[in-house]
Amino acid sequence: MIPFLDLKAVNQQYRDELVAAATRVIDSGWYITGSELESFEQNFAQYCGTKYCIGVANGLEALILTLRAWMLIGKLKEGDEVIVPANTYIASILAISANKLVPVLVEPDATTCNLSPENTKAAITDKTKAILPVHLYGQLADMIEIMDIAKQHNLLVLEDAAQAHGASIDGIRAGNLGDAAGFSFYPGKNLGALGDAGAITTNDDELAQTLRALRNYGSHEKYKNIYQGTNSRLDEIQAAMLNVKLGYLDNEIAHRRKIAKAYLDGIDNPAITLPAYYGDSHVWHLFVIRCESRDELQQYLADNGVQTLIHYPIAPHKQQAYEQWNDLSFPITESIHQQVLSLPISPVLGMNDVQTVIELCNQYSPQ
Ligand SMILES: *Cc1c(COP(=O)(O)O)cnc(C)c1O
């Protein structure tokens, strides 16, 4: 079986260093907001090129707390509209509704599956106050156009960078392209902890200060609470794991790019549409092909020993959680959800296995 992602093998590569780092934390006697978190925040801010990084409990909370901080600072208020791609992972949308802001779903660009600048422009109203572009599958959204639109209309931009650690455009990395960015270090992400973790990056002093308090009960100083905050801290063990793995991120991205190139060069089947690819802006968190007979192709690959996944099978507006949107129509989004299939890609997937997947894809013919 060629697995979609062998997480155990991914972390085995660094086993000795991970064990040493965990041991260091265990022996330190200090488990929450200590030197490991401080050093990871510095390292990751430096990696992204931003002034600040604030570690939090997970990627969803990175997005929720950033929007909440903007509300506390007075840049957003209940009922403001936030533009978001209709085909994103549901977390991007949950972050908006959790703050009683109004998600405005827009159709993505049909080729890249990322937020469409044209559709964004068309969706702007007097109530629009922010845009939440998602760097889906690891490819940057069109941030140059999006920032331009934001500037013209005085909108905040929160990048959902959960899938795009290290993706860059003109040398500027994800996390440093908008006003703030939310990252996830869920174990399967390109930079993954060994549990839940997340972070926000920004260059904004006031936002960074507010977030530091919000994640820690609304407090900068013990037992002095200036906001109704929450507990959303990135613990020392996870920060230590991330400090080890951050050192290998660029190598891992290089391997993902090698696999992606092999798929792009090797797969040649009129039934399969390959993903659009724009240089360093893609770090290939997922290699997503499209096929009209997607379910059949997935079954065929499974029958031949290749595990694939679907990101994502149900569009957010078709979810029971957002019942009020179930009758809305987003044809591009719906066709993406019906056709996408993610092929195996990971830092430990061997090129022989990649070749096997390519050959199987080329031998596939729809029934
Ligand atoms: C993974 C992911 C999130 C949420 O991250 P968690 O750490 O699982 O909370 C948010 N947005 C996108 C696009 C993601 O892929």
mmCIF file of C-alpha atoms and ligand atoms in Angstrom:
data_model
loop_
_atom_site.group_PDB
_atom_site.id
_atom_site.type_symbol
_atom_site.label_atom_id
_atom_site.label_comp_id
_atom_site.label_asym_id
_atom_site.label_seq_id
_atom_site.Cartn_x
_atom_site.Cartn_y
_atom_site.Cartn_z
ATOM 1 C CA MET A 1 0.000 0.000 0.000
ATOM 2 C CA ILE A 2 1.300 3.459 -0.868
ATOM 3 C CA PRO A 3 -0.051 5.586 1.999
ATOM 4 C CA PHE A 4 -1.341 9.099 1.448
ATOM 5 C CA LEU A 5 0.860 10.376 4.285
ATOM 6 C CA ASP A 6 2.955 8.239 6.635
ATOM 7 C CA LEU A 7 3.172 10.549 9.661
ATOM 8 C CA LYS A 8 5.041 8.006 11.721
ATOM 9 C CA ALA A 9 7.798 7.844 9.105
ATOM 10 C CA VAL A 10 7.840 11.648 8.837
ATOM 11 C CA ASN A 11 8.590 12.023 12.545
ATOM 12 C CA GLN A 12 10.898 8.993 12.744
ATOM 13 C CA GLN A 13 13.358 10.964 10.582
ATOM 14 C CA TYR A 14 13.960 13.307 13.519
ATOM 15 C CA ARG A 15 13.290 10.863 16.352
ATOM 16 C CA ASP A 16 16.509 11.437 18.288
ATOM 17 C CA GLU A 17 16.205 15.210 18.159
ATOM 18 C CA LEU A 18 12.508 15.101 19.066
ATOM 19 C CA VAL A 19 13.162 12.826 22.017
ATOM 20 C CA ALA A 20 16.018 15.051 23.199
ATOM 21 C CA ALA A 21 13.799 18.128 22.921
ATOM 22 C CA ALA A 22 10.926 16.485 24.798
ATOM 23 C CA THR A 23 13.341 15.303 27.469
ATOM 24 C CA ARG A 24 14.676 18.832 27.850
ATOM 25 C CA VAL A 25 11.142 20.106 28.503
ATOM 26 C CA ILE A 26 10.266 17.275 30.891
ATOM 27 C CA ASP A 27 13.425 17.893 32.879
ATOM 28 C CA SER A 28 12.963 21.664 32.928
ATOM 29 C CA GLY A 29 9.854 21.509 35.120
ATOM 30 C CA TRP A 30 8.333 24.384 33.074
ATOM 31 C CA TYR A 31 5.525 23.308 30.741
ATOM 32 C CA ILE A 32 3.509 26.340 29.649
ATOM 33 C CA THR A 33 4.689 29.672 28.129
ATOM 34 C CA GLY A 34 8.394 29.227 28.737
ATOM 35 C CA SER A 35 11.638 29.403 26.804
ATOM 36 C CA GLU A 36 10.675 26.823 24.141
ATOM 37 C CA LEU A 37 7.633 28.864 23.105
ATOM 38 C CA GLU A 38 9.612 32.078 23.213
ATOM 39 C CA SER A 39 12.299 30.656 20.970
ATOM 40 C CA PHE A 40 9.794 29.088 18.567
ATOM 41 C CA GLU A 41 7.955 32.392 18.289
ATOM 42 C CA GLN A 42 11.217 34.120 17.435
ATOM 43 C CA ASN A 43 12.278 31.415 14.992
ATOM 44 C CA PHE A 44 8.962 31.278 13.187
ATOM 45 C CA ALA A 45 8.624 35.075 12.981
ATOM 46 C CA GLN A 46 12.090 35.167 11.480
ATOM 47 C CA TYR A 47 11.202 32.385 9.046
ATOM 48 C CA CYS A 48 8.098 34.249 7.891
ATOM 49 C CA GLY A 49 9.862 37.610 7.897
ATOM 50 C CA THR A 50 7.422 39.182 10.363
ATOM 51 C CA LYS A 51 7.998 41.213 13.481
ATOM 52 C CA TYR A 52 5.801 38.996 15.660
ATOM 53 C CA CYS A 53 4.654 35.426 16.043
ATOM 54 C CA ILE A 54 2.159 34.518 18.763
ATOM 55 C CA GLY A 55 1.746 30.816 19.501
ATOM 56 C CA VAL A 56 -1.779 29.568 20.200
ATOM 57 C CA ALA A 57 -3.501 26.226 20.725
ATOM 58 C CA ASN A 58 -4.430 25.453 17.099
ATOM 59 C CA GLY A 59 -5.053 26.935 13.655
ATOM 60 C CA LEU A 60 -8.751 27.592 14.158
ATOM 61 C CA GLU A 61 -8.034 29.655 17.276
ATOM 62 C CA ALA A 62 -5.294 31.568 15.467
ATOM 63 C CA LEU A 63 -8.004 32.808 13.073
ATOM 64 C CA ILE A 64 -10.721 33.272 15.716
ATOM 65 C CA LEU A 65 -8.466 35.235 18.072
ATOM 66 C CA THR A 66 -7.090 37.515 15.360
ATOM 67 C CA LEU A 67 -10.593 38.574 14.347
ATOM 68 C CA ARG A 68 -11.536 38.925 18.010
ATOM 69 C CA ALA A 69 -8.473 41.091 18.671
ATOM 70 C CA TRP A 70 -9.441 43.374 15.781
ATOM 71 C CA MET A 71 -12.886 43.698 17.355
ATOM 72 C CA LEU A 72 -11.363 44.620 20.724
ATOM 73 C CA ILE A 73 -9.049 47.137 19.085
ATOM 74 C CA GLY A 74 -12.094 48.654 17.364
ATOM 75 C CA LYS A 75 -11.220 47.738 13.778
ATOM 76 C CA LEU A 76 -14.156 45.313 13.424
ATOM 77 C CA LYS A 77 -17.583 45.096 15.043
ATOM 78 C CA GLU A 78 -20.404 42.563 15.213
ATOM 79 C CA GLY A 79 -22.242 42.280 11.896
ATOM 80 C CA ASP A 80 -19.302 43.381 9.716
ATOM 81 C CA GLU A 81 -18.850 41.334 6.566
ATOM 82 C CA VAL A 82 -15.758 39.236 5.890
ATOM 83 C CA ILE A 83 -15.144 37.893 2.390
ATOM 84 C CA VAL A 84 -13.962 34.269 2.266
ATOM 85 C CA PRO A 85 -13.668 31.661 -0.517
ATOM 86 C CA ALA A 86 -16.707 29.337 -0.614
ATOM 87 C CA ASN A 87 -14.522 26.239 -1.186
ATOM 88 C CA THR A 88 -12.270 26.563 1.860
ATOM 89 C CA TYR A 89 -11.895 24.184 4.769
ATOM 90 C CA ILE A 90 -14.721 25.010 7.179
ATOM 91 C CA ALA A 91 -12.335 26.410 9.850
ATOM 92 C CA SER A 92 -11.843 29.659 7.893
ATOM 93 C CA ILE A 93 -15.597 30.253 7.966
ATOM 94 C CA LEU A 94 -16.101 29.108 11.567
ATOM 95 C CA ALA A 95 -13.575 31.734 12.661
ATOM 96 C CA ILE A 96 -15.766 34.448 11.153
ATOM 97 C CA SER A 97 -19.110 33.251 12.486
ATOM 98 C CA ALA A 98 -17.647 32.484 15.928
ATOM 99 C CA ASN A 99 -17.081 36.245 16.284
ATOM 100 C CA LYS A 100 -20.620 37.149 15.110
ATOM 101 C CA LEU A 101 -19.104 38.599 11.974
ATOM 102 C CA VAL A 102 -20.819 37.745 8.690
ATOM 103 C CA PRO A 103 -19.047 35.359 6.294
ATOM 104 C CA VAL A 104 -19.613 36.373 2.669
ATOM 105 C CA LEU A 105 -18.829 33.340 0.542
ATOM 106 C CA VAL A 106 -17.420 33.967 -2.929
ATOM 107 C CA GLU A 107 -16.666 31.592 -5.753
ATOM 108 C CA PRO A 108 -12.952 30.804 -6.174
ATOM 109 C CA ASP A 109 -10.904 31.030 -9.332
ATOM 110 C CA ALA A 110 -11.818 27.863 -11.250
ATOM 111 C CA THR A 111 -8.197 26.959 -12.115
ATOM 112 C CA THR A 112 -6.298 27.674 -8.889
ATOM 113 C CA CYS A 113 -9.224 27.056 -6.487
ATOM 114 C CA ASN A 114 -8.019 30.153 -4.607
ATOM 115 C CA LEU A 115 -9.949 33.350 -3.830
ATOM 116 C CA SER A 116 -10.830 35.176 -7.045
ATOM 117 C CA PRO A 117 -9.944 38.892 -6.987
ATOM 118 C CA GLU A 118 -12.801 39.681 -9.431
ATOM 119 C CA ASN A 119 -15.390 37.909 -7.318
ATOM 120 C CA THR A 120 -13.958 39.554 -4.217
ATOM 121 C CA LYS A 121 -14.406 42.999 -5.761
ATOM 122 C CA ALA A 122 -17.958 42.163 -6.790
ATOM 123 C CA ALA A 123 -18.842 41.056 -3.248
ATOM 124 C CA ILE A 124 -17.758 44.269 -1.495
ATOM 125 C CA THR A 125 -20.542 46.236 0.213
ATOM 126 C CA ASP A 126 -20.628 49.098 2.747
ATOM 127 C CA LYS A 127 -20.431 46.479 5.495
ATOM 128 C CA THR A 128 -17.341 44.704 4.165
ATOM 129 C CA LYS A 129 -14.462 45.201 6.582
ATOM 130 C CA ALA A 130 -12.085 42.300 5.932
ATOM 131 C CA ILE A 131 -10.943 39.646 3.468
ATOM 132 C CA LEU A 132 -9.871 36.167 4.552
ATOM 133 C CA PRO A 133 -7.920 34.608 1.652
ATOM 134 C CA VAL A 134 -6.924 30.965 2.065
ATOM 135 C CA HIS A 135 -3.692 29.634 0.554
ATOM 136 C CA LEU A 136 -5.455 26.435 -0.396
ATOM 137 C CA TYR A 137 -3.493 23.209 -0.916
ATOM 138 C CA GLY A 138 -0.285 25.187 -0.182
ATOM 139 C CA GLN A 139 -0.519 27.695 -3.028
ATOM 140 C CA LEU A 140 -0.643 31.404 -2.260
ATOM 141 C CA ALA A 141 -3.818 33.232 -3.156
ATOM 142 C CA ASP A 142 -3.313 36.161 -5.539
ATOM 143 C CA MET A 143 -2.085 38.389 -2.701
ATOM 144 C CA ILE A 144 -0.875 41.235 -4.904
ATOM 145 C CA GLU A 145 -4.357 41.795 -6.338
ATOM 146 C CA ILE A 146 -6.070 41.080 -3.028
ATOM 147 C CA MET A 147 -3.920 43.587 -1.105
ATOM 148 C CA ASP A 148 -4.583 46.130 -3.827
ATOM 149 C CA ILE A 149 -8.351 45.694 -3.464
ATOM 150 C CA ALA A 150 -8.005 45.831 0.332
ATOM 151 C CA LYS A 151 -6.075 49.077 0.147
ATOM 152 C CA GLN A 152 -8.622 50.681 -2.189
ATOM 153 C CA HIS A 153 -11.523 49.762 0.106
ATOM 154 C CA ASN A 154 -9.728 50.060 3.441
ATOM 155 C CA LEU A 155 -10.197 46.388 4.365
ATOM 156 C CA LEU A 156 -8.211 44.202 6.740
ATOM 157 C CA VAL A 157 -6.629 41.052 5.309
ATOM 158 C CA LEU A 158 -6.215 37.895 7.384
ATOM 159 C CA GLU A 159 -4.332 35.142 5.559
ATOM 160 C CA ASP A 160 -5.391 31.585 6.330
ATOM 161 C CA ALA A 161 -1.886 30.174 5.950
ATOM 162 C CA ALA A 162 -2.646 26.814 7.596
ATOM 163 C CA GLN A 163 -1.545 24.924 4.472
ATOM 164 C CA ALA A 164 1.183 27.235 3.187
ATOM 165 C CA HIS A 165 4.157 27.487 5.585
ATOM 166 C CA GLY A 166 7.084 28.694 3.483
ATOM 167 C CA ALA A 167 5.174 29.561 0.280
ATOM 168 C CA SER A 168 6.481 32.832 -1.133
ATOM 169 C CA ILE A 169 6.028 35.453 -3.791
ATOM 170 C CA ASP A 170 8.974 37.696 -4.741
ATOM 171 C CA GLY A 171 10.765 36.349 -1.675
ATOM 172 C CA ILE A 172 7.962 37.355 0.729
ATOM 173 C CA ARG A 173 6.537 34.423 2.614
ATOM 174 C CA ALA A 174 3.038 33.408 3.637
ATOM 175 C CA GLY A 175 2.314 35.078 6.956
ATOM 176 C CA ASN A 176 3.881 38.351 5.830
ATOM 177 C CA LEU A 177 1.585 39.175 2.921
ATOM 178 C CA GLY A 178 -1.533 40.462 4.702
ATOM 179 C CA ASP A 179 -2.214 42.348 7.953
ATOM 180 C CA ALA A 180 -2.004 39.107 9.922
ATOM 181 C CA ALA A 181 -1.979 35.376 9.260
ATOM 182 C CA GLY A 182 -3.211 32.273 11.023
ATOM 183 C CA PHE A 183 -1.107 29.104 10.878
ATOM 184 C CA SER A 184 -1.922 25.565 11.946
ATOM 185 C CA PHE A 185 0.691 23.052 13.096
ATOM 186 C CA TYR A 186 -1.759 20.140 13.097
ATOM 187 C CA PRO A 187 0.426 17.022 12.695
ATOM 188 C CA GLY A 188 -0.373 16.526 8.996
ATOM 189 C CA LYS A 189 0.391 20.115 7.956
ATOM 190 C CA ASN A 190 3.676 20.980 6.189
ATOM 191 C CA LEU A 191 5.040 22.111 9.553
ATOM 192 C CA GLY A 192 3.375 19.758 11.986
ATOM 193 C CA ALA A 193 3.622 19.400 15.759
ATOM 194 C CA LEU A 194 3.030 16.080 17.537
ATOM 195 C CA GLY A 195 -0.340 17.305 18.719
ATOM 196 C CA ASP A 196 -2.363 20.481 18.251
ATOM 197 C CA ALA A 197 -0.686 23.855 17.833
ATOM 198 C CA GLY A 198 -1.108 27.095 15.903
ATOM 199 C CA ALA A 199 0.233 30.641 15.598
ATOM 200 C CA ILE A 200 -0.474 34.116 14.335
ATOM 201 C CA THR A 201 2.116 36.205 12.509
ATOM 202 C CA THR A 202 1.865 39.974 12.072
ATOM 203 C CA ASN A 203 3.895 43.175 11.946
ATOM 204 C CA ASP A 204 1.294 45.107 13.954
ATOM 205 C CA ASP A 205 2.386 45.961 17.519
ATOM 206 C CA GLU A 206 -1.084 46.564 18.927
ATOM 207 C CA LEU A 207 -2.511 43.393 17.411
ATOM 208 C CA ALA A 208 0.404 41.309 18.705
ATOM 209 C CA GLN A 209 0.049 42.710 22.235
ATOM 210 C CA THR A 210 -3.710 42.126 22.252
ATOM 211 C CA LEU A 211 -3.276 38.542 21.032
ATOM 212 C CA ARG A 212 -0.677 37.775 23.688
ATOM 213 C CA ALA A 213 -3.200 38.758 26.345
ATOM 214 C CA LEU A 214 -6.207 37.112 24.651
ATOM 215 C CA ARG A 215 -4.595 33.671 24.459
ATOM 216 C CA ASN A 216 -3.811 33.849 28.164
ATOM 217 C CA TYR A 217 -7.143 34.750 29.845
ATOM 218 C CA GLY A 218 -6.940 38.340 28.630
ATOM 219 C CA SER A 219 -3.996 38.939 30.889
ATOM 220 C CA HIS A 220 -0.469 40.311 30.423
ATOM 221 C CA GLU A 221 0.149 40.272 34.120
ATOM 222 C CA LYS A 222 -0.876 37.333 36.295
ATOM 223 C CA TYR A 223 -4.338 37.796 37.869
ATOM 224 C CA LYS A 224 -4.843 41.146 36.111
ATOM 225 C CA ASN A 225 -7.359 40.633 33.298
ATOM 226 C CA ILE A 226 -7.902 43.415 30.808
ATOM 227 C CA TYR A 227 -10.009 41.381 28.341
ATOM 228 C CA GLN A 228 -12.423 38.459 28.600
ATOM 229 C CA GLY A 229 -9.766 36.234 27.110
ATOM 230 C CA THR A 230 -9.441 32.514 26.679
ATOM 231 C CA ASN A 231 -6.931 29.759 27.282
ATOM 232 C CA SER A 232 -5.275 29.122 23.931
ATOM 233 C CA ARG A 233 -1.596 28.545 24.623
ATOM 234 C CA LEU A 234 0.974 26.587 22.625
ATOM 235 C CA ASP A 235 2.579 24.345 25.212
ATOM 236 C CA GLU A 236 6.306 23.858 25.727
ATOM 237 C CA ILE A 237 6.491 20.261 24.465
ATOM 238 C CA GLN A 238 4.805 21.178 21.177
ATOM 239 C CA ALA A 239 6.938 24.313 20.815
ATOM 240 C CA ALA A 240 10.032 22.128 21.327
ATOM 241 C CA MET A 241 8.843 19.687 18.636
ATOM 242 C CA LEU A 242 8.215 22.605 16.277
ATOM 243 C CA ASN A 243 11.658 24.088 16.946
ATOM 244 C CA VAL A 244 13.187 20.818 15.754
ATOM 245 C CA LYS A 245 10.941 20.448 12.720
ATOM 246 C CA LEU A 246 11.179 24.066 11.560
ATOM 247 C CA GLY A 247 14.854 23.408 10.836
ATOM 248 C CA TYR A 248 13.861 20.812 8.234
ATOM 249 C CA LEU A 249 10.892 22.587 6.681
ATOM 250 C CA ASP A 250 12.710 23.923 3.620
ATOM 251 C CA ASN A 251 14.205 20.480 2.852
ATOM 252 C CA GLU A 252 10.781 18.938 3.169
ATOM 253 C CA ILE A 253 9.265 21.537 0.867
ATOM 254 C CA ALA A 254 12.021 20.782 -1.666
ATOM 255 C CA HIS A 255 11.067 17.106 -1.614
ATOM 256 C CA ARG A 256 7.372 17.950 -2.023
ATOM 257 C CA ARG A 257 8.283 20.086 -5.047
ATOM 258 C CA LYS A 258 10.267 17.221 -6.549
ATOM 259 C CA ILE A 259 7.257 14.918 -6.220
ATOM 260 C CA ALA A 260 4.911 17.562 -7.625
ATOM 261 C CA LYS A 261 7.198 18.080 -10.614
ATOM 262 C CA ALA A 262 7.295 14.335 -11.281
ATOM 263 C CA TYR A 263 3.481 14.161 -11.182
ATOM 264 C CA LEU A 264 3.138 17.247 -13.388
ATOM 265 C CA ASP A 265 5.645 15.928 -15.936
ATOM 266 C CA GLY A 266 4.519 12.309 -15.758
ATOM 267 C CA ILE A 267 0.740 12.247 -15.547
ATOM 268 C CA ASP A 268 -0.744 12.455 -18.997
ATOM 269 C CA ASN A 269 -4.334 11.316 -19.134
ATOM 270 C CA PRO A 270 -7.161 13.318 -20.725
ATOM 271 C CA ALA A 271 -9.480 12.189 -17.907
ATOM 272 C CA ILE A 272 -7.261 13.881 -15.296
ATOM 273 C CA THR A 273 -6.766 17.637 -14.864
ATOM 274 C CA LEU A 274 -3.489 18.577 -13.199
ATOM 275 C CA PRO A 275 -3.212 21.480 -10.747
ATOM 276 C CA ALA A 276 -2.057 24.913 -11.933
ATOM 277 C CA TYR A 277 1.443 25.712 -10.656
ATOM 278 C CA TYR A 278 3.105 29.086 -10.067
ATOM 279 C CA GLY A 279 6.720 28.711 -8.923
ATOM 280 C CA ASP A 280 7.629 29.326 -5.299
ATOM 281 C CA SER A 281 4.080 30.347 -4.463
ATOM 282 C CA HIS A 282 3.213 26.641 -4.094
ATOM 283 C CA VAL A 283 4.574 24.407 -1.311
ATOM 284 C CA TRP A 284 2.397 21.431 -2.269
ATOM 285 C CA HIS A 285 0.757 20.667 1.043
ATOM 286 C CA LEU A 286 -1.623 18.722 -1.189
ATOM 287 C CA PHE A 287 -1.334 17.582 -4.801
ATOM 288 C CA VAL A 288 -4.905 17.900 -5.986
ATOM 289 C CA ILE A 289 -6.005 16.573 -9.350
ATOM 290 C CA ARG A 290 -9.484 16.785 -10.812
ATOM 291 C CA CYS A 291 -11.450 14.085 -12.536
ATOM 292 C CA GLU A 292 -15.098 13.916 -13.571
ATOM 293 C CA SER A 293 -15.252 10.278 -12.491
ATOM 294 C CA ARG A 294 -13.400 11.057 -9.262
ATOM 295 C CA ASP A 295 -15.004 8.372 -7.085
ATOM 296 C CA GLU A 296 -14.267 5.696 -9.654
ATOM 297 C CA LEU A 297 -10.652 6.879 -10.014
ATOM 298 C CA GLN A 298 -10.237 6.822 -6.242
ATOM 299 C CA GLN A 299 -11.590 3.266 -6.086
ATOM 300 C CA TYR A 300 -9.326 2.175 -8.952
ATOM 301 C CA LEU A 301 -6.255 3.616 -7.210
ATOM 302 C CA ALA A 302 -7.268 1.982 -3.921
ATOM 303 C CA ASP A 303 -7.740 -1.374 -5.696
ATOM 304 C CA ASN A 304 -4.197 -0.939 -6.980
ATOM 305 C CA GLY A 305 -2.705 -0.126 -3.591
ATOM 306 C CA VAL A 306 -2.688 3.690 -3.623
ATOM 307 C CA GLN A 307 -4.365 5.631 -0.835
ATOM 308 C CA THR A 308 -5.856 8.990 -1.821
ATOM 309 C CA LEU A 309 -7.979 11.508 0.079
ATOM 310 C CA ILE A 310 -10.620 14.088 -0.830
ATOM 311 C CA HIS A 311 -10.066 17.690 0.312
ATOM 312 C CA TYR A 312 -12.935 18.261 0.821
ATOM 313 C CA PRO A 313 -15.954 16.078 0.077
ATOM 314 C CA ILE A 314 -18.679 18.548 1.192
ATOM 315 C CA ALA A 315 -18.681 22.297 0.507
ATOM 316 C CA PRO A 316 -19.153 24.471 3.625
ATOM 317 C CA HIS A 317 -22.462 25.880 2.313
ATOM 318 C CA LYS A 318 -23.783 22.307 2.004
ATOM 319 C CA GLN A 319 -22.897 21.408 5.601
ATOM 320 C CA GLN A 320 -25.590 20.886 8.207
ATOM 321 C CA ALA A 321 -23.717 23.349 10.424
ATOM 322 C CA TYR A 322 -24.630 26.101 7.946
ATOM 323 C CA GLU A 323 -28.164 24.977 7.185
ATOM 324 C CA GLN A 324 -29.178 28.533 6.296
ATOM 325 C CA TRP A 325 -26.889 28.337 3.210
ATOM 326 C CA ASN A 326 -27.866 24.870 1.998
ATOM 327 C CA ASP A 327 -29.991 26.233 -0.854
ATOM 328 C CA LEU A 328 -27.369 28.690 -2.120
ATOM 329 C CA SER A 329 -25.704 27.851 -5.393
ATOM 330 C CA PHE A 330 -21.931 28.039 -5.959
ATOM 331 C CA PRO A 331 -21.390 25.985 -9.138
ATOM 332 C CA ILE A 332 -17.579 26.343 -9.275
ATOM 333 C CA THR A 333 -17.238 25.421 -5.618
ATOM 334 C CA GLU A 334 -19.620 22.488 -5.987
ATOM 335 C CA SER A 335 -17.799 21.113 -9.016
ATOM 336 C CA ILE A 336 -14.468 21.395 -7.156
ATOM 337 C CA HIS A 337 -15.881 19.377 -4.269
ATOM 338 C CA GLN A 338 -17.204 16.764 -6.690
ATOM 339 C CA GLN A 339 -14.010 16.397 -8.712
ATOM 340 C CA VAL A 340 -10.962 16.841 -6.493
ATOM 341 C CA LEU A 341 -8.685 14.004 -5.441
ATOM 342 C CA SER A 342 -5.448 14.372 -3.461
ATOM 343 C CA LEU A 343 -2.607 12.061 -4.542
ATOM 344 C CA PRO A 344 0.015 10.874 -2.041
ATOM 345 C CA ILE A 345 2.646 13.537 -1.320
ATOM 346 C CA SER A 346 4.900 13.819 1.727
ATOM 347 C CA PRO A 347 8.507 14.398 2.787
ATOM 348 C CA VAL A 348 9.016 10.624 3.049
ATOM 349 C CA LEU A 349 7.266 9.417 -0.100
ATOM 350 C CA GLY A 350 9.862 7.668 -2.296
ATOM 351 C CA MET A 351 10.221 8.468 -5.987
ATOM 352 C CA ASN A 352 9.591 4.801 -6.908
ATOM 353 C CA ASP A 353 6.175 5.060 -5.305
ATOM 354 C CA VAL A 354 5.580 8.336 -7.125
ATOM 355 C CA GLN A 355 6.408 6.561 -10.390
ATOM 356 C CA THR A 356 3.898 3.803 -9.545
ATOM 357 C CA VAL A 357 1.175 6.392 -8.916
ATOM 358 C CA ILE A 358 1.995 8.116 -12.220
ATOM 359 C CA GLU A 359 1.784 4.849 -14.176
ATOM 360 C CA LEU A 360 -1.506 3.895 -12.536
ATOM 361 C CA CYS A 361 -2.972 7.328 -13.288
ATOM 362 C CA ASN A 362 -1.906 7.021 -16.918
ATOM 363 C CA GLN A 363 -3.433 3.532 -17.223
ATOM 364 C CA TYR A 364 -6.772 4.654 -15.827
ATOM 365 C CA SER A 365 -9.668 4.895 -18.228
ATOM 366 C CA PRO A 366 -13.151 5.916 -17.107
ATOM 367 C CA GLN A 367 -15.756 3.172 -17.442
HETATM 368 C C1 LIG B 1 -5.944 22.854 9.130
HETATM 369 C C2 LIG B 1 -6.626 24.086 8.708
HETATM 370 C C3 LIG B 1 -7.181 24.991 9.629
HETATM 371 C C4 LIG B 1 -7.334 24.709 11.098
HETATM 372 O O1 LIG B 1 -6.216 24.296 11.766
HETATM 373 P P1 LIG B 1 -6.363 23.428 13.128
HETATM 374 O O2 LIG B 1 -4.998 23.510 13.703
HETATM 375 O O3 LIG B 1 -6.774 22.055 12.731
HETATM 376 O O4 LIG B 1 -7.374 24.100 13.974
HETATM 377 C C5 LIG B 1 -7.672 26.189 9.159
HETATM 378 N N1 LIG B 1 -7.695 26.471 7.847
HETATM 379 C C6 LIG B 1 -7.217 25.625 6.919
HETATM 380 C C7 LIG B 1 -7.253 26.018 5.490
HETATM 381 C C8 LIG B 1 -6.676 24.397 7.317
HETATM 382 O O5 LIG B 1 -6.215 23.555 6.385
#
